[in-house]
Amino acid sequence: MLDLKRQYEPLHQEILAAIEQVLASQHFTLGPAVAAFERAAAAQLGVAHGIGCSSGTDALWLALAAAQIGPGSTVVTTPFSFFASVSAILRAGARALLADIDPVTFNLDAAKVERLLNSDTGAGVNAILPVHLYGQCCFFPRLGRERGLTIIEDAAQAWGAEWNGVKAGGLGDIAAFSFYATKNLSAAGEAGMVTTNSEALAERALMLRSHGMRRRYYHDEIGWNARMDGFQGAVLGVKLKYVEGWNETRRTIAARYHGLFSKAGLAEAGPYPAHGVVLPREVEGAKHIWHQYVIRSARRDELHKFLASRKIGSEIYYPLPLHMQDALKGLGYKEGDFPEAERAAREVLALPIFPELRADEQETVVAAIAEFLS
Ligand SMILES: Cc1ncc(COP(=O)(O)O)c(C=O)c1O
């Protein structure tokens, strides 16, 4: 599914040298390597501020808390994402309201969010937390801004993705990135980042990242220890130089999958699968970075097992929508409330995609799927 050793091999001298510098400096928490990465990362994304932190989950919490989302606030997000998109809202002390997804992009459906905002329950909403799932931006300019809502991007899967030429991380008021191992820009362990163009939000995120301190040992608010490790800053600083090229290669690999599936006569128009597979689509305005290449299949579970029997990795992101998770029963939703998210959870299958994936390996994946469907 993902072979990170192929990425590490050509970079290992450069990464070891960067790690050695951290050891030589003995700056293990934040320090010059993190500061240099923060500056370079913000410049690459075209945002004013990048605040390195300990994980994508912490980045989400920091972004919410910096935007003063807490007890008494209500945030709208998607039921079809990684758990942290909702749990961070709850950790911040706010209420989470969900809206269903679009069956083509798997991102929040703007019309459904609008309907929710216009309903009685929507009256007290303070913020929207769109998730750029699988590496394609979820953005709806009409919503939110006009109503004065705060937009907090969950850009964990979308380093370098764009919407009408603007990169994820600079589309909303504040954003959260993850550098977990499976992400298209990954650390050598846990790390994340908050980005924003707002001086005030950046200042608050910095303060909250270090236990609410503006002055050493004077605590203005209850923050947390969410600082980035120096080694992670060093590794990320090296990889940052390559990630734009890797993203372009991901786009080439996605186009190759499209071609192979179409040539094999397996691709269906969708949005729902019948006998073949529905391919993921890049929508107008979006620059997809293909963090994941996710197909839909009516016999997804069988296909997943078949590929495993052929030693081909595939993954289900995500098998159970968030409103049906035991831990989130308190949200008050039930099965049937978000039919698109529930259907996606039954049909999605992520295929191997990473910059070093070879063309012949892709051919093997598509040939195996063709064999299964025949
Ligand atoms: C959409 C989304 N949000 C948040 C996170 C949380 O990031 P992390 O695992 O770095 O805490 C992830 C990654 O796992 C994610 O995919």
Short mmCIF file of C-alpha atoms and ligand atoms in Angstrom, two decimals:
data_model
loop_
_atom_site.label_atom_id
_atom_site.label_comp_id
_atom_site.label_asym_id
_atom_site.label_seq_id
_atom_site.Cartn_x
_atom_site.Cartn_y
_atom_site.Cartn_z
CA MET A 1 0.00 0.00 0.00
CA LEU A 2 2.82 2.37 0.89
CA ASP A 3 6.57 1.75 0.78
CA LEU A 4 8.25 4.60 2.63
CA LYS A 5 11.67 2.97 2.27
CA ARG A 6 11.65 3.93 -1.40
CA GLN A 7 11.28 7.58 -0.40
CA TYR A 8 13.95 7.35 2.30
CA GLU A 9 16.63 5.62 0.22
CA PRO A 10 17.66 8.54 -2.02
CA LEU A 11 17.27 11.04 0.86
CA HIS A 12 18.96 9.23 3.68
CA GLN A 13 22.29 11.13 3.60
CA GLU A 14 20.49 14.47 3.55
CA ILE A 15 18.14 13.43 6.36
CA LEU A 16 20.96 12.04 8.51
CA ALA A 17 22.90 15.30 8.09
CA ALA A 18 19.83 17.33 9.16
CA ILE A 19 19.32 15.08 12.20
CA GLU A 20 23.01 15.39 13.06
CA GLN A 21 22.62 19.18 13.12
CA VAL A 22 19.84 18.87 15.70
CA LEU A 23 22.06 16.64 17.81
CA ALA A 24 24.95 19.08 17.47
CA SER A 25 22.73 22.00 18.48
CA GLN A 26 21.03 20.01 21.29
CA HIS A 27 17.80 21.91 20.49
CA PHE A 28 15.33 19.05 20.78
CA THR A 29 12.11 20.99 21.28
CA LEU A 30 11.24 23.57 18.59
CA GLY A 31 14.65 25.22 17.98
CA PRO A 32 16.27 26.36 14.72
CA ALA A 33 15.30 23.29 12.62
CA VAL A 34 11.61 23.75 13.45
CA ALA A 35 11.78 27.52 12.92
CA ALA A 36 13.43 27.06 9.51
CA PHE A 37 10.82 24.47 8.52
CA GLU A 38 7.99 26.75 9.65
CA ARG A 39 9.27 29.63 7.51
CA ALA A 40 9.86 27.48 4.42
CA ALA A 41 6.52 25.67 4.81
CA ALA A 42 4.54 28.91 5.09
CA ALA A 43 6.35 30.31 2.04
CA GLN A 44 5.57 27.17 0.01
CA LEU A 45 1.88 27.35 0.89
CA GLY A 46 1.70 31.11 0.36
CA VAL A 47 0.46 31.76 3.90
CA ALA A 48 1.74 34.26 6.43
CA HIS A 49 2.24 31.86 9.36
CA GLY A 50 3.13 28.20 9.89
CA ILE A 51 3.17 26.95 13.46
CA GLY A 52 4.78 23.55 13.88
CA CYS A 53 3.21 21.25 16.45
CA SER A 54 3.11 17.72 17.77
CA SER A 55 0.46 16.09 15.51
CA GLY A 56 -2.40 16.78 13.15
CA THR A 57 -4.82 16.14 15.99
CA ASP A 58 -3.11 18.77 18.11
CA ALA A 59 -3.04 21.12 15.10
CA LEU A 60 -6.83 20.80 14.85
CA TRP A 61 -7.27 21.48 18.55
CA LEU A 62 -4.85 24.45 18.41
CA ALA A 63 -6.66 25.90 15.38
CA LEU A 64 -10.05 25.60 17.09
CA ALA A 65 -8.83 27.00 20.40
CA ALA A 66 -6.93 29.83 18.68
CA ALA A 67 -10.17 30.77 16.90
CA GLN A 68 -11.89 30.88 20.32
CA ILE A 69 -14.03 27.83 19.55
CA GLY A 70 -14.89 26.33 22.92
CA PRO A 71 -17.79 25.68 25.28
CA GLY A 72 -20.91 27.31 23.85
CA SER A 73 -19.62 27.14 20.24
CA THR A 74 -21.04 24.95 17.49
CA VAL A 75 -19.00 23.65 14.55
CA VAL A 76 -20.31 21.97 11.39
CA THR A 77 -18.22 19.18 9.88
CA THR A 78 -18.43 15.92 7.96
CA PRO A 79 -19.33 12.42 9.18
CA PHE A 80 -16.89 10.92 6.63
CA SER A 81 -13.37 11.62 7.83
CA PHE A 82 -10.75 10.46 10.27
CA PHE A 83 -12.03 10.50 13.87
CA ALA A 84 -9.94 13.55 14.86
CA SER A 85 -12.00 15.91 12.69
CA VAL A 86 -14.86 15.52 15.17
CA SER A 87 -13.00 14.56 18.35
CA ALA A 88 -10.91 17.77 18.21
CA ILE A 89 -14.11 19.82 18.18
CA LEU A 90 -15.35 17.95 21.24
CA ARG A 91 -11.95 18.23 22.96
CA ALA A 92 -12.15 21.99 22.43
CA GLY A 93 -15.41 21.87 24.40
CA ALA A 94 -17.63 22.77 21.43
CA ARG A 95 -20.65 21.04 19.93
CA ALA A 96 -20.28 19.19 16.61
CA LEU A 97 -23.04 19.24 14.00
CA LEU A 98 -22.72 17.03 10.94
CA ALA A 99 -23.85 17.40 7.33
CA ASP A 100 -23.74 14.70 4.66
CA ILE A 101 -21.12 14.44 1.92
CA ASP A 102 -21.13 14.77 -1.83
CA PRO A 103 -20.95 11.29 -3.44
CA VAL A 104 -18.40 12.39 -6.08
CA THR A 105 -15.81 14.23 -3.96
CA PHE A 106 -16.59 12.59 -0.58
CA ASN A 107 -16.28 16.09 0.88
CA LEU A 108 -18.98 18.06 2.69
CA ASP A 109 -21.90 18.81 0.38
CA ALA A 110 -22.26 22.62 0.23
CA ALA A 111 -26.03 22.43 -0.37
CA LYS A 112 -26.52 20.21 2.67
CA VAL A 113 -24.41 22.51 4.84
CA GLU A 114 -26.49 25.44 3.63
CA ARG A 115 -29.71 23.60 4.48
CA LEU A 116 -28.37 22.86 7.95
CA LEU A 117 -27.34 26.49 8.49
CA ASN A 118 -30.82 27.62 7.46
CA SER A 119 -32.53 25.22 9.87
CA ASP A 120 -33.35 25.84 13.53
CA THR A 121 -30.34 23.77 14.67
CA GLY A 122 -28.09 25.79 12.37
CA ALA A 123 -28.88 29.10 13.98
CA GLY A 124 -26.12 28.91 16.60
CA VAL A 125 -23.30 27.72 14.33
CA ASN A 126 -19.99 29.57 14.79
CA ALA A 127 -17.65 27.70 12.48
CA ILE A 128 -17.36 25.21 9.63
CA LEU A 129 -14.59 22.62 9.60
CA PRO A 130 -14.31 21.34 6.02
CA VAL A 131 -12.02 18.34 5.52
CA HIS A 132 -10.02 18.16 2.27
CA LEU A 133 -10.46 14.42 2.05
CA TYR A 134 -8.04 12.26 0.05
CA GLY A 135 -6.16 15.40 -1.10
CA GLN A 136 -8.93 17.34 -2.87
CA CYS A 137 -10.02 20.68 -1.44
CA CYS A 138 -13.47 21.14 0.00
CA PHE A 139 -14.25 24.78 -0.38
CA PHE A 140 -17.45 26.72 -0.78
CA PRO A 141 -16.90 30.46 -0.80
CA ARG A 142 -20.59 31.39 -0.62
CA LEU A 143 -21.00 29.64 2.68
CA GLY A 144 -19.50 30.76 5.91
CA ARG A 145 -17.89 33.98 4.84
CA GLU A 146 -21.20 35.70 4.09
CA ARG A 147 -22.51 34.60 7.44
CA GLY A 148 -19.37 35.62 9.29
CA LEU A 149 -18.54 32.04 10.29
CA THR A 150 -14.99 30.96 11.02
CA ILE A 151 -13.61 28.46 8.50
CA ILE A 152 -11.18 25.95 9.98
CA GLU A 153 -9.66 23.69 7.34
CA ASP A 154 -8.76 20.11 8.16
CA ALA A 155 -5.99 19.95 5.57
CA ALA A 156 -4.33 16.88 7.12
CA GLN A 157 -4.47 15.03 3.78
CA ALA A 158 -3.89 17.98 1.48
CA TRP A 159 -0.38 19.43 1.53
CA GLY A 160 -0.07 21.35 -1.73
CA ALA A 161 -3.69 20.86 -2.88
CA GLU A 162 -5.29 23.94 -4.43
CA TRP A 163 -8.65 25.54 -5.03
CA ASN A 164 -8.68 28.09 -7.88
CA GLY A 165 -4.94 28.55 -7.47
CA VAL A 166 -5.00 29.06 -3.69
CA LYS A 167 -3.35 26.36 -1.64
CA ALA A 168 -5.04 24.47 1.18
CA GLY A 169 -4.01 26.08 4.43
CA GLY A 170 -4.79 29.55 3.10
CA LEU A 171 -8.42 29.02 2.05
CA GLY A 172 -10.06 29.47 5.43
CA ASP A 173 -9.24 31.46 8.54
CA ILE A 174 -6.94 28.84 10.00
CA ALA A 175 -5.92 25.30 9.02
CA ALA A 176 -4.47 22.08 10.42
CA PHE A 177 -2.02 19.72 8.71
CA SER A 178 -0.77 16.29 9.74
CA PHE A 179 2.67 14.89 8.97
CA TYR A 180 1.81 11.34 10.04
CA ALA A 181 3.69 8.61 8.15
CA THR A 182 0.97 7.99 5.55
CA LYS A 183 0.61 11.67 4.62
CA ASN A 184 2.07 13.05 1.39
CA LEU A 185 4.47 15.15 3.48
CA SER A 186 5.46 12.93 6.38
CA ALA A 187 7.71 13.26 9.42
CA ALA A 188 9.74 10.49 11.06
CA GLY A 189 7.12 10.16 13.77
CA GLU A 190 4.32 12.43 14.92
CA ALA A 191 4.05 16.06 13.81
CA GLY A 192 1.57 18.62 12.53
CA MET A 193 1.18 22.28 11.64
CA VAL A 194 -1.28 25.14 11.97
CA THR A 195 -1.35 27.72 9.18
CA THR A 196 -3.10 31.07 8.99
CA ASN A 197 -2.87 34.48 7.37
CA SER A 198 -4.10 36.14 10.55
CA GLU A 199 -1.51 37.69 12.85
CA ALA A 200 -3.93 37.44 15.78
CA LEU A 201 -4.75 33.74 15.25
CA ALA A 202 -1.07 32.88 14.79
CA GLU A 203 -0.18 34.62 18.03
CA ARG A 204 -2.89 32.68 19.87
CA ALA A 205 -1.82 29.35 18.37
CA LEU A 206 1.78 30.01 19.43
CA MET A 207 0.65 30.85 22.95
CA LEU A 208 -1.61 27.77 23.22
CA ARG A 209 1.14 25.48 21.85
CA SER A 210 3.26 26.24 24.92
CA HIS A 211 0.82 25.92 27.83
CA GLY A 212 -0.80 29.28 27.25
CA MET A 213 2.44 31.17 27.93
CA ARG A 214 3.32 34.48 26.35
CA ARG A 215 5.97 35.09 28.99
CA ARG A 216 7.89 32.16 30.43
CA TYR A 217 5.99 30.65 33.39
CA TYR A 218 3.16 33.21 33.19
CA HIS A 219 0.10 31.35 31.88
CA ASP A 220 -2.62 33.47 30.28
CA GLU A 221 -4.86 30.55 29.25
CA ILE A 222 -5.07 26.78 29.56
CA GLY A 223 -3.01 25.69 26.58
CA TRP A 224 -1.19 22.42 26.10
CA ASN A 225 2.24 21.06 25.32
CA ALA A 226 1.81 20.75 21.56
CA ARG A 227 5.32 21.71 20.48
CA MET A 228 7.10 20.19 17.49
CA ASP A 229 10.11 17.98 18.11
CA GLY A 230 13.39 19.30 16.68
CA PHE A 231 14.13 16.05 14.82
CA GLN A 232 10.76 16.21 13.09
CA GLY A 233 11.43 19.79 12.00
CA ALA A 234 14.77 18.66 10.54
CA VAL A 235 13.29 15.73 8.60
CA LEU A 236 10.36 17.78 7.36
CA GLY A 237 12.70 20.58 6.28
CA VAL A 238 14.45 18.13 3.95
CA LYS A 239 11.28 16.55 2.58
CA LEU A 240 9.60 19.93 2.02
CA LYS A 241 12.03 20.57 -0.84
CA TYR A 242 10.73 17.51 -2.67
CA VAL A 243 7.02 17.40 -1.86
CA GLU A 244 5.86 19.57 -4.77
CA GLY A 245 7.61 17.21 -7.19
CA TRP A 246 6.14 14.20 -5.38
CA ASN A 247 2.67 15.71 -5.69
CA GLU A 248 3.15 16.14 -9.44
CA THR A 249 4.20 12.49 -9.67
CA ARG A 250 1.08 11.49 -7.72
CA ARG A 251 -0.97 13.32 -10.36
CA THR A 252 0.79 11.36 -13.10
CA ILE A 253 0.14 8.09 -11.24
CA ALA A 254 -3.56 8.96 -10.79
CA ALA A 255 -3.85 9.74 -14.51
CA ARG A 256 -2.20 6.39 -15.28
CA TYR A 257 -4.75 4.55 -13.08
CA HIS A 258 -7.53 6.38 -14.90
CA GLY A 259 -6.09 5.30 -18.24
CA LEU A 260 -5.58 1.70 -17.21
CA PHE A 261 -9.10 1.31 -15.78
CA SER A 262 -10.68 2.97 -18.81
CA LYS A 263 -8.66 0.86 -21.25
CA ALA A 264 -9.73 -2.28 -19.39
CA GLY A 265 -13.37 -1.17 -19.72
CA LEU A 266 -13.89 -1.23 -15.94
CA ALA A 267 -14.62 2.45 -15.31
CA GLU A 268 -18.23 3.43 -14.68
CA ALA A 269 -19.71 6.94 -14.72
CA GLY A 270 -20.97 6.76 -11.13
CA PRO A 271 -21.42 8.28 -8.68
CA TYR A 272 -22.41 4.77 -7.52
CA PRO A 273 -20.86 1.54 -8.77
CA ALA A 274 -22.80 -1.22 -10.54
CA HIS A 275 -20.61 -4.00 -11.99
CA GLY A 276 -17.29 -2.21 -12.44
CA VAL A 277 -15.58 0.51 -10.44
CA VAL A 278 -16.22 4.23 -10.12
CA LEU A 279 -13.01 6.21 -10.37
CA PRO A 280 -12.20 9.25 -8.23
CA ARG A 281 -12.65 12.60 -9.95
CA GLU A 282 -10.86 15.93 -9.82
CA VAL A 283 -13.59 18.57 -9.86
CA GLU A 284 -13.42 21.95 -11.59
CA GLY A 285 -11.45 24.48 -9.59
CA ALA A 286 -9.55 21.83 -7.64
CA LYS A 287 -5.95 20.73 -7.95
CA HIS A 288 -6.03 17.28 -6.42
CA ILE A 289 -2.77 16.00 -4.94
CA TRP A 290 -3.99 12.40 -4.71
CA HIS A 291 -3.08 11.70 -1.12
CA GLN A 292 -5.29 8.69 -1.78
CA TYR A 293 -6.68 7.19 -4.98
CA VAL A 294 -10.07 5.90 -3.88
CA ILE A 295 -12.36 3.84 -6.10
CA ARG A 296 -15.92 2.71 -5.35
CA SER A 297 -16.98 -0.88 -5.77
CA ALA A 298 -20.33 -2.55 -5.02
CA ARG A 299 -18.40 -5.66 -3.84
CA ARG A 300 -15.79 -3.69 -1.93
CA ASP A 301 -15.17 -6.11 0.96
CA GLU A 302 -14.70 -9.08 -1.39
CA LEU A 303 -12.41 -7.01 -3.62
CA HIS A 304 -10.36 -5.92 -0.59
CA LYS A 305 -9.88 -9.56 0.40
CA PHE A 306 -9.11 -10.65 -3.16
CA LEU A 307 -6.38 -8.02 -3.50
CA ALA A 308 -4.91 -9.05 -0.14
CA SER A 309 -4.80 -12.69 -1.38
CA ARG A 310 -2.71 -11.38 -4.30
CA LYS A 311 -0.43 -9.50 -1.88
CA ILE A 312 -1.74 -6.16 -3.16
CA GLY A 313 -2.32 -3.57 -0.46
CA SER A 314 -5.57 -1.63 -0.35
CA GLU A 315 -7.25 0.20 2.50
CA ILE A 316 -10.69 1.27 3.62
CA TYR A 317 -10.80 4.94 4.61
CA TYR A 318 -13.22 4.80 6.47
CA PRO A 319 -15.34 1.70 7.24
CA LEU A 320 -17.68 3.33 9.78
CA PRO A 321 -18.90 6.92 9.48
CA LEU A 322 -18.30 9.12 12.50
CA HIS A 323 -21.98 9.46 13.51
CA MET A 324 -22.07 5.65 13.95
CA GLN A 325 -18.94 5.40 16.12
CA ASP A 326 -19.54 4.26 19.70
CA ALA A 327 -17.42 7.12 21.04
CA LEU A 328 -19.62 9.67 19.26
CA LYS A 329 -23.04 8.36 20.27
CA GLY A 330 -23.43 11.51 22.33
CA LEU A 331 -23.79 13.55 19.14
CA GLY A 332 -27.31 12.16 18.95
CA TYR A 333 -27.26 10.81 15.40
CA LYS A 334 -28.32 7.37 14.20
CA GLU A 335 -27.82 5.08 11.24
CA GLY A 336 -29.67 6.49 8.23
CA ASP A 337 -29.00 10.14 9.09
CA PHE A 338 -26.21 10.53 6.51
CA PRO A 339 -26.91 8.08 3.67
CA GLU A 340 -24.09 9.27 1.40
CA ALA A 341 -21.47 8.87 4.12
CA GLU A 342 -22.88 5.45 5.02
CA ARG A 343 -22.88 4.33 1.40
CA ALA A 344 -19.33 5.62 0.86
CA ALA A 345 -18.21 3.68 3.94
CA ARG A 346 -19.51 0.49 2.28
CA GLU A 347 -18.03 1.15 -1.18
CA VAL A 348 -14.70 3.00 -0.95
CA LEU A 349 -11.36 1.31 -1.46
CA ALA A 350 -8.03 3.14 -1.55
CA LEU A 351 -5.46 1.68 -3.95
CA PRO A 352 -1.69 2.02 -3.63
CA ILE A 353 -0.51 5.51 -4.57
CA PHE A 354 2.83 7.01 -3.63
CA PRO A 355 5.41 8.81 -5.77
CA GLU A 356 7.72 5.81 -6.07
CA LEU A 357 4.97 3.40 -7.20
CA ARG A 358 6.03 1.87 -10.51
CA ALA A 359 3.91 1.70 -13.67
CA ASP A 360 4.19 -2.11 -13.77
CA GLU A 361 2.88 -2.28 -10.20
CA GLN A 362 -0.13 -0.19 -11.20
CA GLU A 363 -0.73 -2.53 -14.12
CA THR A 364 -0.68 -5.46 -11.69
CA VAL A 365 -3.25 -3.74 -9.44
CA VAL A 366 -5.63 -3.01 -12.33
CA ALA A 367 -5.16 -6.50 -13.83
CA ALA A 368 -6.05 -8.07 -10.48
CA ILE A 369 -9.19 -5.92 -10.20
CA ALA A 370 -10.13 -6.87 -13.79
CA GLU A 371 -9.71 -10.54 -12.89
CA PHE A 372 -11.88 -10.12 -9.79
CA LEU A 373 -14.64 -8.39 -11.73
CA SER A 374 -14.63 -10.86 -14.61
C1 LIG B 1 -8.51 14.13 7.96
C2 LIG B 1 -7.56 13.98 9.12
N1 LIG B 1 -7.67 14.80 10.16
C3 LIG B 1 -6.85 14.71 11.22
C4 LIG B 1 -5.84 13.78 11.27
C5 LIG B 1 -5.02 13.67 12.51
O1 LIG B 1 -3.65 13.77 12.28
P1 LIG B 1 -2.59 13.02 13.22
O2 LIG B 1 -2.70 11.56 12.98
O3 LIG B 1 -1.28 13.60 12.80
O4 LIG B 1 -2.92 13.38 14.64
C6 LIG B 1 -5.67 12.91 10.17
C7 LIG B 1 -4.58 11.92 10.11
O5 LIG B 1 -4.52 10.88 10.65
C8 LIG B 1 -6.57 12.99 9.08
O6 LIG B 1 -6.46 12.17 8.05
#
